[in-house]
Coordinates of C-alpha atoms in Angstrom, one line a residue:
X214 CA -155.7 -5.7 -70.8
X215 CA -153.0 -3.3 -72.3
X216 CA -153.1 0.3 -71.9
X217 CA -153.9 3.0 -74.6
X218 CA -150.8 4.2 -76.0
X219 CA -151.5 7.8 -76.9
X220 CA -147.8 8.8 -77.7
X221 CA -149.0 12.6 -77.6
X222 CA -152.1 12.0 -79.7
X223 CA -155.8 11.0 -79.4
X224 CA -156.0 7.1 -79.3
X225 CA -158.0 5.4 -81.8
X226 CA -161.4 4.6 -80.7
X227 CA -162.1 0.8 -80.9
X228 CA -165.4 0.5 -79.1
X229 CA -168.7 -0.2 -81.0
X230 CA -171.5 2.4 -80.5
X231 CA -174.3 0.2 -78.9
X232 CA -172.7 -0.4 -75.4
X233 CA -173.6 1.0 -72.1
X234 CA -170.7 2.3 -69.9
X235 CA -171.0 2.8 -66.1
X236 CA -169.2 5.3 -64.2
X237 CA -168.5 3.8 -60.8
X238 CA -166.7 5.9 -57.9
X239 CA -163.9 4.3 -56.3
X240 CA -165.4 5.3 -52.9
X241 CA -167.8 2.5 -51.7
X242 CA -170.8 4.6 -50.6
X243 CA -171.6 5.4 -54.4
X244 CA -172.4 1.9 -55.2
X245 CA -175.9 1.4 -54.5
X246 CA -176.9 -1.5 -56.9
X247 CA -175.2 -4.1 -59.0
X248 CA -174.1 -3.1 -62.4
X249 CA -176.8 -4.0 -65.0
X250 CA -176.6 -4.5 -68.7
X251 CA -178.4 -1.8 -70.9
X252 CA -181.5 -4.1 -71.3
X253 CA -182.1 -4.1 -67.6
X254 CA -180.8 -0.9 -66.5
X255 CA -183.6 1.8 -65.7
X256 CA -186.4 3.1 -67.7
X257 CA -186.0 5.6 -65.0
X258 CA -183.0 6.8 -66.6
X259 CA -184.8 8.1 -69.7
X260 CA -187.6 9.4 -67.4
X261 CA -185.4 11.2 -64.9
X262 CA -182.7 12.5 -66.8
X263 CA -181.6 14.9 -64.1
X264 CA -180.4 12.0 -61.9
X265 CA -178.0 11.1 -64.4
X266 CA -174.8 12.6 -66.0
X267 CA -173.1 12.1 -69.4
X268 CA -169.2 11.6 -68.9
X269 CA -166.7 12.7 -71.5
X270 CA -163.7 10.2 -71.4
X271 CA -160.5 12.5 -70.5
X272 CA -157.9 13.2 -73.0
X273 CA -155.3 10.7 -73.7
X274 CA -157.6 7.7 -72.6
X275 CA -159.4 6.9 -75.9
X276 CA -162.5 7.9 -77.4
X277 CA -166.2 6.3 -77.1
X278 CA -168.9 6.1 -79.8
X279 CA -171.1 9.0 -79.6
X280 CA -174.4 7.2 -78.5
X281 CA -172.5 5.3 -75.8
X282 CA -174.2 6.5 -72.4
X283 CA -172.1 7.1 -69.4
X284 CA -174.3 7.3 -66.4
X285 CA -173.6 7.9 -62.7
X286 CA -175.6 6.3 -60.0
X287 CA -177.9 8.9 -58.5
X288 CA -177.5 8.3 -54.8
X289 CA -174.6 10.7 -54.3
X290 CA -173.5 13.8 -55.5
X291 CA -170.2 13.5 -57.5
X292 CA -168.7 16.5 -55.8
X293 CA -167.0 14.4 -52.8
X294 CA -165.6 11.7 -55.0
X295 CA -162.3 12.0 -56.7
X296 CA -162.0 9.2 -59.3
X297 CA -164.0 7.3 -61.8
X298 CA -163.6 4.0 -63.3
X299 CA -165.4 3.3 -66.6
X300 CA -166.8 -0.4 -67.0
X301 CA -168.1 -1.5 -70.5
X302 CA -171.2 -3.7 -70.4
X303 CA -171.6 -5.7 -73.6
X304 CA -172.7 -9.1 -75.0
X305 CA -169.9 -11.8 -74.6
X306 CA -169.9 -12.5 -78.3
X307 CA -169.1 -8.9 -79.3
X308 CA -166.6 -8.3 -76.5
X309 CA -164.8 -11.4 -77.8
X310 CA -164.9 -10.2 -81.3
X311 CA -163.6 -6.7 -80.2
X312 CA -160.7 -8.3 -78.0
X313 CA -159.5 -10.5 -81.1
X314 CA -159.7 -7.4 -83.4
X315 CA -157.6 -5.4 -80.9
X316 CA -155.0 -8.2 -80.7
X317 CA -154.5 -7.8 -84.5
X318 CA -153.8 -4.2 -84.4
X319 CA -150.1 -2.9 -83.8
X320 CA -149.5 -1.9 -80.3
X321 CA -148.9 1.7 -80.9
X322 CA -152.2 1.9 -82.6
X323 CA -154.0 -0.6 -80.4
X324 CA -156.2 0.9 -77.7
X325 CA -158.1 -1.2 -75.2
X326 CA -160.5 0.2 -72.5
X327 CA -158.7 0.5 -69.0
X328 CA -159.9 1.9 -65.8
X329 CA -160.0 5.7 -66.5
X330 CA -158.9 7.8 -63.6
X331 CA -159.6 11.6 -63.5
X332 CA -161.1 14.1 -61.3
X333 CA -164.9 14.4 -61.5
X334 CA -164.8 17.9 -62.5
X335 CA -162.7 17.3 -65.7
X336 CA -165.2 14.7 -67.0
X337 CA -168.6 15.8 -65.9
X338 CA -170.9 17.4 -68.7
X339 CA -174.6 17.8 -69.4
X340 CA -176.6 15.1 -71.0
X341 CA -176.6 15.6 -74.6
X342 CA -179.2 14.3 -77.0
X343 CA -176.7 12.5 -79.1
X344 CA -175.6 10.2 -76.2
X345 CA -178.8 8.7 -75.5
X346 CA -179.3 5.2 -76.6
X347 CA -181.8 4.8 -79.4
X348 CA -183.8 2.0 -77.3
X349 CA -185.1 2.6 -73.9
X350 CA -183.5 1.4 -70.9
X351 CA -185.7 -1.1 -68.8
X352 CA -185.5 -1.1 -65.0
X353 CA -186.0 -4.5 -63.1
X354 CA -189.2 -4.5 -61.1
X355 CA -187.1 -5.2 -58.0
X356 CA -185.3 -1.9 -58.0
X357 CA -186.4 0.4 -55.1
X358 CA -185.9 4.4 -55.5
X359 CA -182.6 5.7 -54.6
X360 CA -182.4 8.5 -52.0
X361 CA -181.4 11.8 -53.9
X362 CA -179.4 14.3 -51.7
X363 CA -180.9 17.1 -53.8
X364 CA -184.5 16.1 -52.3
X365 CA -183.3 16.6 -48.6
X366 CA -183.0 19.7 -46.8
X367 CA -181.3 19.7 -43.3
X368 CA -182.2 22.2 -40.4
X369 CA -179.6 22.3 -37.4
X370 CA -181.0 23.4 -34.2
X371 CA -178.9 25.8 -32.4
X372 CA -180.1 24.6 -28.9
X373 CA -181.6 26.3 -25.9
X374 CA -179.9 28.6 -23.3
X375 CA -177.2 25.8 -22.6
X376 CA -177.6 26.0 -18.7
X377 CA -176.3 22.4 -18.3
X378 CA -173.0 23.6 -20.4
X379 CA -172.7 27.1 -18.2
X380 CA -170.3 28.6 -17.9
X381 CA -169.0 27.5 -21.4
X382 CA -172.2 29.0 -22.9
X383 CA -172.2 32.4 -20.9
X384 CA -171.2 34.2 -24.0
X385 CA -171.6 31.6 -26.7
X386 CA -174.4 29.2 -28.2
X387 CA -173.7 25.6 -27.4
X388 CA -173.0 24.9 -31.3
X389 CA -170.2 27.4 -31.0
X390 CA -168.3 25.7 -28.1
X391 CA -164.8 24.7 -29.1
X392 CA -163.8 21.0 -29.2
X393 CA -160.9 18.9 -30.2
X394 CA -158.5 22.0 -30.0
X395 CA -159.5 23.7 -33.2
X396 CA -163.2 22.8 -34.1
X397 CA -166.6 23.9 -32.8
X398 CA -169.5 21.8 -32.1
X399 CA -171.6 22.9 -35.2
X400 CA -168.7 21.7 -37.7
X401 CA -170.0 18.1 -36.8
X402 CA -173.3 18.1 -38.2
X403 CA -172.4 20.7 -40.9
X404 CA -169.4 18.4 -42.0
X405 CA -171.8 15.3 -41.8
X406 CA -174.1 17.0 -44.2
X407 CA -171.4 18.1 -46.7
X408 CA -169.8 14.4 -46.6
X409 CA -173.4 13.0 -47.3
X410 CA -173.9 15.4 -50.3
X411 CA -176.8 17.3 -48.5
X412 CA -175.8 20.9 -49.3
X413 CA -179.1 22.6 -48.4
X414 CA -178.8 23.7 -45.0
X415 CA -180.6 25.9 -42.4
X416 CA -179.3 26.8 -39.0
X417 CA -181.8 27.9 -36.3
X418 CA -180.0 30.3 -33.7
X419 CA -181.5 32.2 -30.7
X420 CA -179.1 32.4 -27.6
X421 CA -175.6 34.3 -27.8
X422 CA -175.3 33.5 -31.6
X423 CA -172.6 36.1 -32.6
X424 CA -169.7 33.9 -32.6
X425 CA -171.8 31.0 -34.2
X426 CA -172.9 33.2 -37.0
X427 CA -169.4 34.5 -37.5
X428 CA -168.0 30.9 -37.7
X429 CA -170.6 29.8 -40.1
X430 CA -170.0 32.8 -42.3
X431 CA -166.1 32.3 -42.5
X432 CA -166.3 28.5 -42.9
X433 CA -169.2 27.5 -44.9
X434 CA -169.4 30.1 -47.8
X435 CA -170.6 27.7 -50.5
X436 CA -170.3 30.5 -53.1
X437 CA -166.6 31.2 -52.4
X438 CA -164.8 29.9 -55.4
X439 CA -166.5 26.4 -55.2
X440 CA -169.3 25.3 -57.3
X441 CA -172.1 23.7 -54.9
X442 CA -174.8 23.8 -57.4
X443 CA -178.0 24.8 -55.7
X444 CA -176.5 24.5 -52.2
X445 CA -176.9 27.1 -49.5
X446 CA -176.4 27.7 -45.9
X447 CA -178.8 30.1 -44.3
X448 CA -178.8 31.1 -40.7
X449 CA -182.5 31.8 -39.4
X450 CA -181.9 34.0 -36.2
X451 CA -184.8 34.1 -33.8
X452 CA -187.1 37.0 -34.5
X453 CA -190.2 38.7 -33.1
X454 CA -192.8 38.7 -36.1
X455 CA -196.2 40.0 -35.5
X456 CA -199.1 38.2 -37.0
X457 CA -200.0 34.4 -36.8
X458 CA -197.7 33.5 -33.8
X459 CA -197.5 36.9 -32.2
X460 CA -194.2 38.5 -30.7
X461 CA -192.5 35.6 -29.0
X462 CA -189.3 34.0 -28.9
X463 CA -188.6 30.2 -29.6
X464 CA -190.5 28.0 -27.3
X465 CA -188.9 24.7 -28.1
X466 CA -187.6 22.7 -31.2
X467 CA -190.8 22.3 -32.9
X468 CA -191.8 25.9 -32.2
X469 CA -188.6 27.1 -33.8
X470 CA -189.3 25.2 -37.0
X471 CA -192.9 26.4 -36.9
X472 CA -191.8 29.9 -36.8
X473 CA -190.1 29.6 -40.2
X474 CA -192.4 27.2 -41.7
X475 CA -193.1 29.8 -44.5
X476 CA -189.5 29.0 -45.4
X477 CA -189.6 25.5 -45.4
X478 CA -192.9 25.5 -47.6
X479 CA -190.7 27.2 -50.2
X480 CA -188.3 24.2 -49.9
X481 CA -191.1 22.0 -50.7
X482 CA -191.6 24.0 -53.8
X483 CA -188.1 23.2 -54.7
X484 CA -188.6 19.5 -54.7
X485 CA -187.5 19.0 -51.2
X486 CA -189.3 15.5 -50.2
X487 CA -187.7 15.0 -46.7
X488 CA -186.5 17.4 -44.1
X489 CA -183.7 16.3 -41.8
X490 CA -183.7 17.8 -38.1
X491 CA -180.4 17.7 -36.7
X492 CA -179.0 19.0 -33.2
X493 CA -175.8 21.2 -33.1
X494 CA -174.3 19.8 -30.0
X495 CA -173.7 16.2 -30.6
X496 CA -170.4 14.5 -31.5
X497 CA -170.8 11.8 -34.1
X498 CA -170.0 10.8 -37.8
X499 CA -172.9 9.7 -39.6
X500 CA -173.8 9.3 -43.5
X501 CA -177.4 10.9 -43.2
X502 CA -178.1 9.5 -46.7
X503 CA -178.1 5.7 -45.3
X504 CA -180.5 7.1 -42.9
X505 CA -182.7 8.9 -45.7
X506 CA -182.5 5.7 -47.7
X507 CA -183.8 3.5 -44.7
X508 CA -186.5 6.2 -44.4
X509 CA -187.8 5.8 -47.9
X510 CA -187.4 2.1 -48.1
X511 CA -189.6 1.6 -44.8
X512 CA -192.1 3.9 -46.3
X513 CA -192.1 6.0 -43.0
X514 CA -193.8 9.3 -42.3
X515 CA -191.3 10.0 -39.7
X516 CA -188.0 8.6 -38.8
X517 CA -186.1 8.7 -35.4
X518 CA -182.2 7.8 -35.2
X519 CA -181.6 5.7 -32.0
X520 CA -178.7 4.1 -30.0
X521 CA -178.8 1.3 -27.3
X522 CA -178.5 3.0 -23.9
X523 CA -177.6 1.7 -20.2
X524 CA -179.3 2.5 -17.0
X525 CA -177.0 5.1 -16.0
X526 CA -177.9 7.7 -18.6
X527 CA -181.2 6.5 -20.0
X528 CA -183.3 9.2 -17.9
X529 CA -181.4 11.8 -20.0
X530 CA -182.8 10.7 -23.3
X531 CA -186.0 10.3 -25.1
X532 CA -186.8 6.5 -25.0
X533 CA -188.8 4.3 -27.1
X534 CA -190.2 0.8 -27.8
X535 CA -190.5 -0.8 -31.3
X536 CA -192.2 -3.7 -32.9
X537 CA -190.5 -6.4 -35.0
X538 CA -190.8 -4.1 -38.1
X539 CA -188.9 -1.2 -36.5
X540 CA -192.1 0.8 -36.1
X541 CA -192.2 3.0 -32.8
X542 CA -195.0 1.8 -30.4
X543 CA -194.4 4.1 -27.4
X544 CA -192.1 7.1 -26.9
X545 CA -191.3 9.0 -23.7
X546 CA -189.1 11.7 -23.3
X547 CA -186.6 11.7 -20.2
X548 CA -188.8 9.2 -18.1
X549 CA -188.0 8.9 -14.5
X550 CA -188.7 6.3 -11.7
X551 CA -191.3 3.8 -12.7
X552 CA -191.9 5.3 -16.3
X553 CA -188.2 4.7 -16.7
X554 CA -188.5 1.2 -15.7
X555 CA -191.7 0.5 -18.2
X556 CA -189.3 1.5 -21.2
X557 CA -186.8 -1.2 -20.8
X558 CA -186.9 -3.6 -24.0
X559 CA -185.0 -6.5 -25.1
X560 CA -182.4 -4.9 -27.3
X561 CA -181.6 -8.1 -29.2
X562 CA -184.0 -6.9 -31.7
X563 CA -181.6 -4.3 -32.7
X564 CA -179.0 -7.1 -33.3
X565 CA -177.2 -6.8 -29.9
X566 CA -175.7 -9.8 -28.4
X567 CA -177.7 -11.2 -25.4
X568 CA -174.5 -9.9 -23.2
X569 CA -174.7 -6.4 -24.6
X570 CA -178.6 -6.6 -24.6
X571 CA -178.6 -7.2 -20.7
X572 CA -176.2 -3.9 -20.3
X573 CA -177.9 -1.8 -22.7
X574 CA -181.8 -2.5 -22.2
X575 CA -183.0 1.0 -23.4
X576 CA -183.6 2.4 -26.9
X577 CA -182.8 6.2 -26.8
X578 CA -183.4 8.8 -29.3
X579 CA -180.4 10.7 -30.6
X580 CA -182.8 13.7 -31.2
X581 CA -182.0 13.4 -35.1
X582 CA -185.3 12.9 -37.1
X583 CA -186.5 12.7 -40.8
X584 CA -189.8 14.2 -41.7
X585 CA -191.7 13.7 -45.3
X586 CA -192.0 17.3 -46.0
X587 CA -195.6 17.4 -46.3
X588 CA -196.0 15.6 -43.2
X589 CA -193.9 18.2 -41.1
X590 CA -195.7 21.0 -42.5
X591 CA -199.2 19.4 -41.6
X592 CA -198.0 18.3 -38.2
X593 CA -196.7 22.0 -37.3
X594 CA -199.5 23.8 -39.0
X595 CA -202.7 21.7 -38.5
X596 CA -202.4 18.6 -36.3
X597 CA -200.4 20.0 -33.5
X598 CA -200.4 23.9 -33.9
X599 CA -199.5 24.5 -30.3
X600 CA -196.9 21.7 -29.5
X601 CA -193.4 23.0 -28.9
X602 CA -191.0 20.3 -28.8
X603 CA -190.4 17.4 -31.2
X604 CA -189.1 14.8 -28.5
X605 CA -191.5 15.3 -25.6
X606 CA -194.7 16.3 -27.9
X607 CA -194.6 15.8 -31.9
X608 CA -192.9 12.3 -31.9
X609 CA -195.1 10.7 -29.1
X610 CA -198.4 11.9 -30.4
X611 CA -197.4 11.3 -33.9
X612 CA -196.4 7.6 -33.2
X613 CA -200.2 6.8 -32.6
X614 CA -201.3 8.0 -36.1
X615 CA -198.4 8.0 -38.4
X616 CA -195.7 5.5 -39.5
X617 CA -192.8 6.4 -37.1
X618 CA -189.8 4.1 -37.7
X619 CA -186.5 3.8 -35.6
X620 CA -183.1 3.8 -37.5
X621 CA -180.4 2.1 -35.5
X622 CA -177.2 4.0 -35.6
X623 CA -174.4 1.6 -34.4
X624 CA -171.5 4.2 -34.3
X625 CA -170.0 6.4 -31.7
X626 CA -172.4 9.2 -30.6
X627 CA -172.1 11.5 -27.6
X628 CA -174.6 14.2 -26.5
X629 CA -172.6 17.1 -25.3
X630 CA -175.0 18.5 -22.9
X631 CA -173.1 19.0 -19.7
X632 CA -169.6 20.1 -18.4
X633 CA -168.7 16.3 -17.7
X634 CA -169.9 14.9 -20.8
X635 CA -168.0 17.8 -22.8
X636 CA -164.8 17.1 -20.7
X637 CA -164.9 13.4 -21.1
X638 CA -165.7 13.6 -24.9
X639 CA -162.6 15.7 -25.5
X640 CA -160.2 13.9 -23.2
X641 CA -161.4 10.6 -25.1
X642 CA -160.1 12.1 -28.3
X643 CA -156.4 11.7 -26.8
X644 CA -156.8 8.0 -26.4
X645 CA -154.5 5.3 -28.3
X646 CA -157.7 4.0 -30.2
X647 CA -160.3 6.8 -29.7
X648 CA -164.0 5.9 -30.5
X649 CA -164.1 9.2 -32.3
X650 CA -161.3 11.1 -34.2
X651 CA -161.0 13.8 -36.6
X652 CA -158.4 12.1 -38.8
X653 CA -160.7 10.3 -41.3
X654 CA -159.4 11.4 -44.7
X655 CA -162.8 10.1 -46.4
X656 CA -165.1 12.0 -44.0
X657 CA -163.4 14.9 -42.7
X658 CA -164.6 17.4 -40.3
X659 CA -164.4 20.8 -41.6
X660 CA -163.7 24.1 -39.8
X661 CA -162.3 27.6 -40.4
X662 CA -159.2 28.0 -42.1
X663 CA -156.9 30.1 -39.5
X664 CA -153.7 29.9 -41.5
X665 CA -151.7 29.6 -38.2
X666 CA -148.0 28.7 -38.1
X667 CA -147.0 25.4 -36.7
X668 CA -146.5 24.7 -32.9
X669 CA -143.2 25.5 -31.6
X670 CA -141.7 23.4 -28.7
X671 CA -138.6 23.4 -26.6
X672 CA -137.6 20.3 -24.3
X673 CA -141.2 19.4 -23.6
X674 CA -142.8 16.4 -22.5
X675 CA -145.8 15.5 -24.3
X676 CA -147.9 12.2 -23.6
X677 CA -151.2 11.2 -25.0
X678 CA -152.3 14.7 -25.9
X679 CA -153.2 16.8 -29.1
X680 CA -151.5 20.0 -29.7
X681 CA -153.1 22.6 -32.1
X682 CA -151.8 25.0 -34.4
X683 CA -149.6 28.0 -33.5
X684 CA -148.8 27.4 -29.8
X685 CA -145.8 27.9 -27.8
X686 CA -144.6 25.3 -25.6
X687 CA -141.4 26.0 -23.4
X688 CA -139.8 23.2 -21.1
X689 CA -143.4 22.0 -19.7
X690 CA -145.2 18.9 -19.3
X691 CA -148.5 17.9 -21.0
X692 CA -150.2 14.5 -20.3
X693 CA -153.6 13.3 -21.5
X694 CA -154.7 16.9 -22.5
X695 CA -156.0 19.0 -25.5
X696 CA -154.0 22.1 -26.3
X697 CA -156.0 24.6 -28.4
X698 CA -154.9 27.1 -31.1
X699 CA -152.4 29.9 -29.9
X700 CA -151.7 28.5 -26.5
X701 CA -148.9 29.4 -24.6
X702 CA -147.1 27.4 -21.8
X703 CA -144.0 28.6 -20.0
X704 CA -141.2 26.9 -18.5
X705 CA -142.0 24.4 -15.6
X706 CA -145.9 24.0 -16.6
X707 CA -147.5 20.8 -15.6
X708 CA -150.9 19.9 -17.4
X709 CA -152.7 16.8 -16.8
X710 CA -156.3 15.9 -17.8
X711 CA -156.9 19.2 -19.0
X712 CA -158.8 20.8 -22.0
X713 CA -157.3 24.2 -22.9
X714 CA -159.1 26.0 -25.7
X715 CA -156.5 28.5 -26.6
X716 CA -156.8 32.1 -27.5
X717 CA -158.2 34.3 -30.2
X718 CA -155.2 36.4 -30.6
X719 CA -151.2 36.5 -30.2
X720 CA -149.6 39.0 -27.9
X721 CA -146.3 40.2 -29.1
X722 CA -143.1 40.0 -27.1
X723 CA -143.3 43.7 -26.2
X724 CA -146.8 43.4 -24.8
X725 CA -146.1 40.3 -22.8
X726 CA -143.2 42.1 -21.5
X727 CA -145.1 45.2 -20.7
X728 CA -147.6 43.0 -18.7
X729 CA -145.0 41.4 -16.7
X730 CA -143.4 44.7 -16.0
X731 CA -146.6 46.0 -14.6
X732 CA -147.2 43.0 -12.6
X733 CA -150.1 42.0 -14.7
X734 CA -150.6 38.3 -16.3
X735 CA -150.1 37.9 -20.0
X736 CA -152.3 35.4 -22.1
X737 CA -151.4 31.7 -21.3
X738 CA -150.1 29.7 -18.4
X739 CA -147.4 31.2 -16.3
X740 CA -144.1 29.5 -15.2
X741 CA -144.2 26.5 -12.7
X742 CA -148.0 26.3 -12.7
X743 CA -149.6 22.9 -12.1
X744 CA -153.2 22.3 -13.6
X745 CA -155.2 19.0 -13.4
X746 CA -158.8 18.1 -14.2
X747 CA -159.4 21.5 -15.6
X748 CA -161.2 23.3 -18.5
X749 CA -159.5 26.5 -19.4
X750 CA -161.4 28.8 -21.9
X751 CA -160.2 31.1 -24.3
X752 CA -157.9 34.0 -23.7
X753 CA -157.4 33.0 -19.9
X754 CA -154.6 34.4 -18.3
X755 CA -153.1 32.2 -15.8
X756 CA -150.4 33.5 -13.7
X757 CA -146.9 32.0 -12.2
X758 CA -146.9 29.3 -9.6
X759 CA -150.8 28.8 -9.8
X760 CA -152.0 25.4 -8.4
X761 CA -155.5 24.4 -10.1
X762 CA -156.1 20.6 -8.9
X763 CA -159.3 20.9 -6.6
X764 CA -157.3 18.9 -4.0
X765 CA -160.4 19.2 -1.7
X766 CA -162.5 17.2 -4.3
X767 CA -165.3 19.9 -4.5
X768 CA -168.0 18.9 -6.6
X769 CA -170.0 22.3 -7.3
X770 CA -168.7 25.9 -6.7
X771 CA -169.4 29.3 -8.2
X772 CA -166.7 31.8 -8.1
X773 CA -167.0 34.1 -11.0
X774 CA -165.6 36.9 -9.1
X775 CA -162.4 34.8 -9.1
X776 CA -162.6 33.7 -12.6
X777 CA -163.7 29.9 -12.3
X778 CA -166.6 27.6 -11.4
X779 CA -166.6 23.9 -10.3
X780 CA -168.9 21.6 -12.2
X781 CA -168.8 17.7 -11.6
X782 CA -165.5 18.1 -9.7
X783 CA -164.1 19.9 -13.1
X784 CA -162.7 23.2 -12.7
X785 CA -163.8 25.6 -15.3
X786 CA -161.6 28.7 -15.8
X787 CA -163.7 31.4 -17.5
X788 CA -163.1 33.1 -20.8
X789 CA -161.0 36.3 -20.5
X790 CA -160.5 35.6 -16.9
X791 CA -157.2 36.5 -14.9
X792 CA -155.9 34.0 -12.3
X793 CA -153.2 35.9 -10.3
X794 CA -149.6 34.5 -9.4
X795 CA -149.6 32.1 -6.5
X796 CA -153.6 31.2 -6.7
X797 CA -154.6 27.8 -5.2
X798 CA -157.7 26.3 -6.5

């Protein structure tokens, strides 16, 4: 086909009015069903016009007749797509006549439909009455309802006290723990929601939530110059409310949701059909709408996302057994001993090879659930009004009387619940081919914009490492490590297998000189210091000639007065701590 020749003026329309045009996003996830001719494409289109949008051809790309309908498959919000392609669907004989007619026209006036590329915002308009076809559209009987992200609300749980992740949770909530140099754990489920076009998000918080609330307010302000429609991000902090539940704090994951059930009841009135329950301390990348679609297709009341698990970690998770239809028949939360052995299954049912099935012989819950809204409200209000936890109480009991389905997630997933898992997950980001990374342009992980300058280095050796924004590295060696924002490494420093979170502020050269003149330690790592297998929390001040290598292979130690702890053999330097010159750990 020849391209339209506009020559500075609108091209001549050539398409007859009685044809259907389908807008197809370039990104594959938007394609949910094959393109169908107008005679077969959805009576639902006329009955549910809110799911469809009319598209106007951009300037300079020709015109279309006024009653040609341009529709967008409703599975995804168009906000995350960049380009459209308009495809004409018409009877072959009319198409041939149109082609012959176009061949007869002079090239300067001829205009043929070509892929039209334009930003979504430049072409979206409301459905106009003049654009609706005169005859109704009919859907094939085999079409299943599409999951609409507008009908889904997500609840991100802020987590408990974080005792297993202590001391990183000493002054912050688990979802606020920094990861990857410049992100926080909460950015993972938040970004997954945004990339899945789910824009109704609640975050439930209780412990040390100040830094988490600040990060959410700075990063995810949906009203800050961007049109997110009816989207919102609401932080629901734990409160003591007199009345039905008495004056008490959250007693567990289910109780946290129950105490705000009046809010989620309002969500149901806003046409929320399904509620997604997420954890704020996991590392993974998931399209939640695929999960929702499977939930709807299976007719489930509740769906649980799961992964295959091996013997070494199975007892740390909720385990399940399923039948051939994917329905959960048994669920145990963190079983031990003989109870653990009884939960072994043949995971070839999930599609694993016999070799992998022998290694991964358990099915573990990810702690990610979808509830039909009416089912969730009924379970918490009436059926199990005293149950406090989803994993240990609600899901096991509901699996007896409700259709509880398992959804296999086949991507990378890590529960950041301990110091060791946090440390290993961070350092794995530096691998040549990491299982998870932050560099996916189609599904980015968002975080707070800091507007920091580029990192400055001088005669440094950097191997398999990640260096964040605004750092100063002076004649140092960094290997298999992550260096957080505003970090400073002086001459002769050697870092190996280290996660350094960075700093919240800069010290000026005058301030650093004043510290050194008084015999104090400035923020950062001083000259000729050697550090290995260590997590350095924010704003730490580590002096000159310090050695942190745990050469005695100590597994556990508490030295808060000296500014560090040791967990699973990993040294954790506390936030705002001072390690004097010459210290050996």
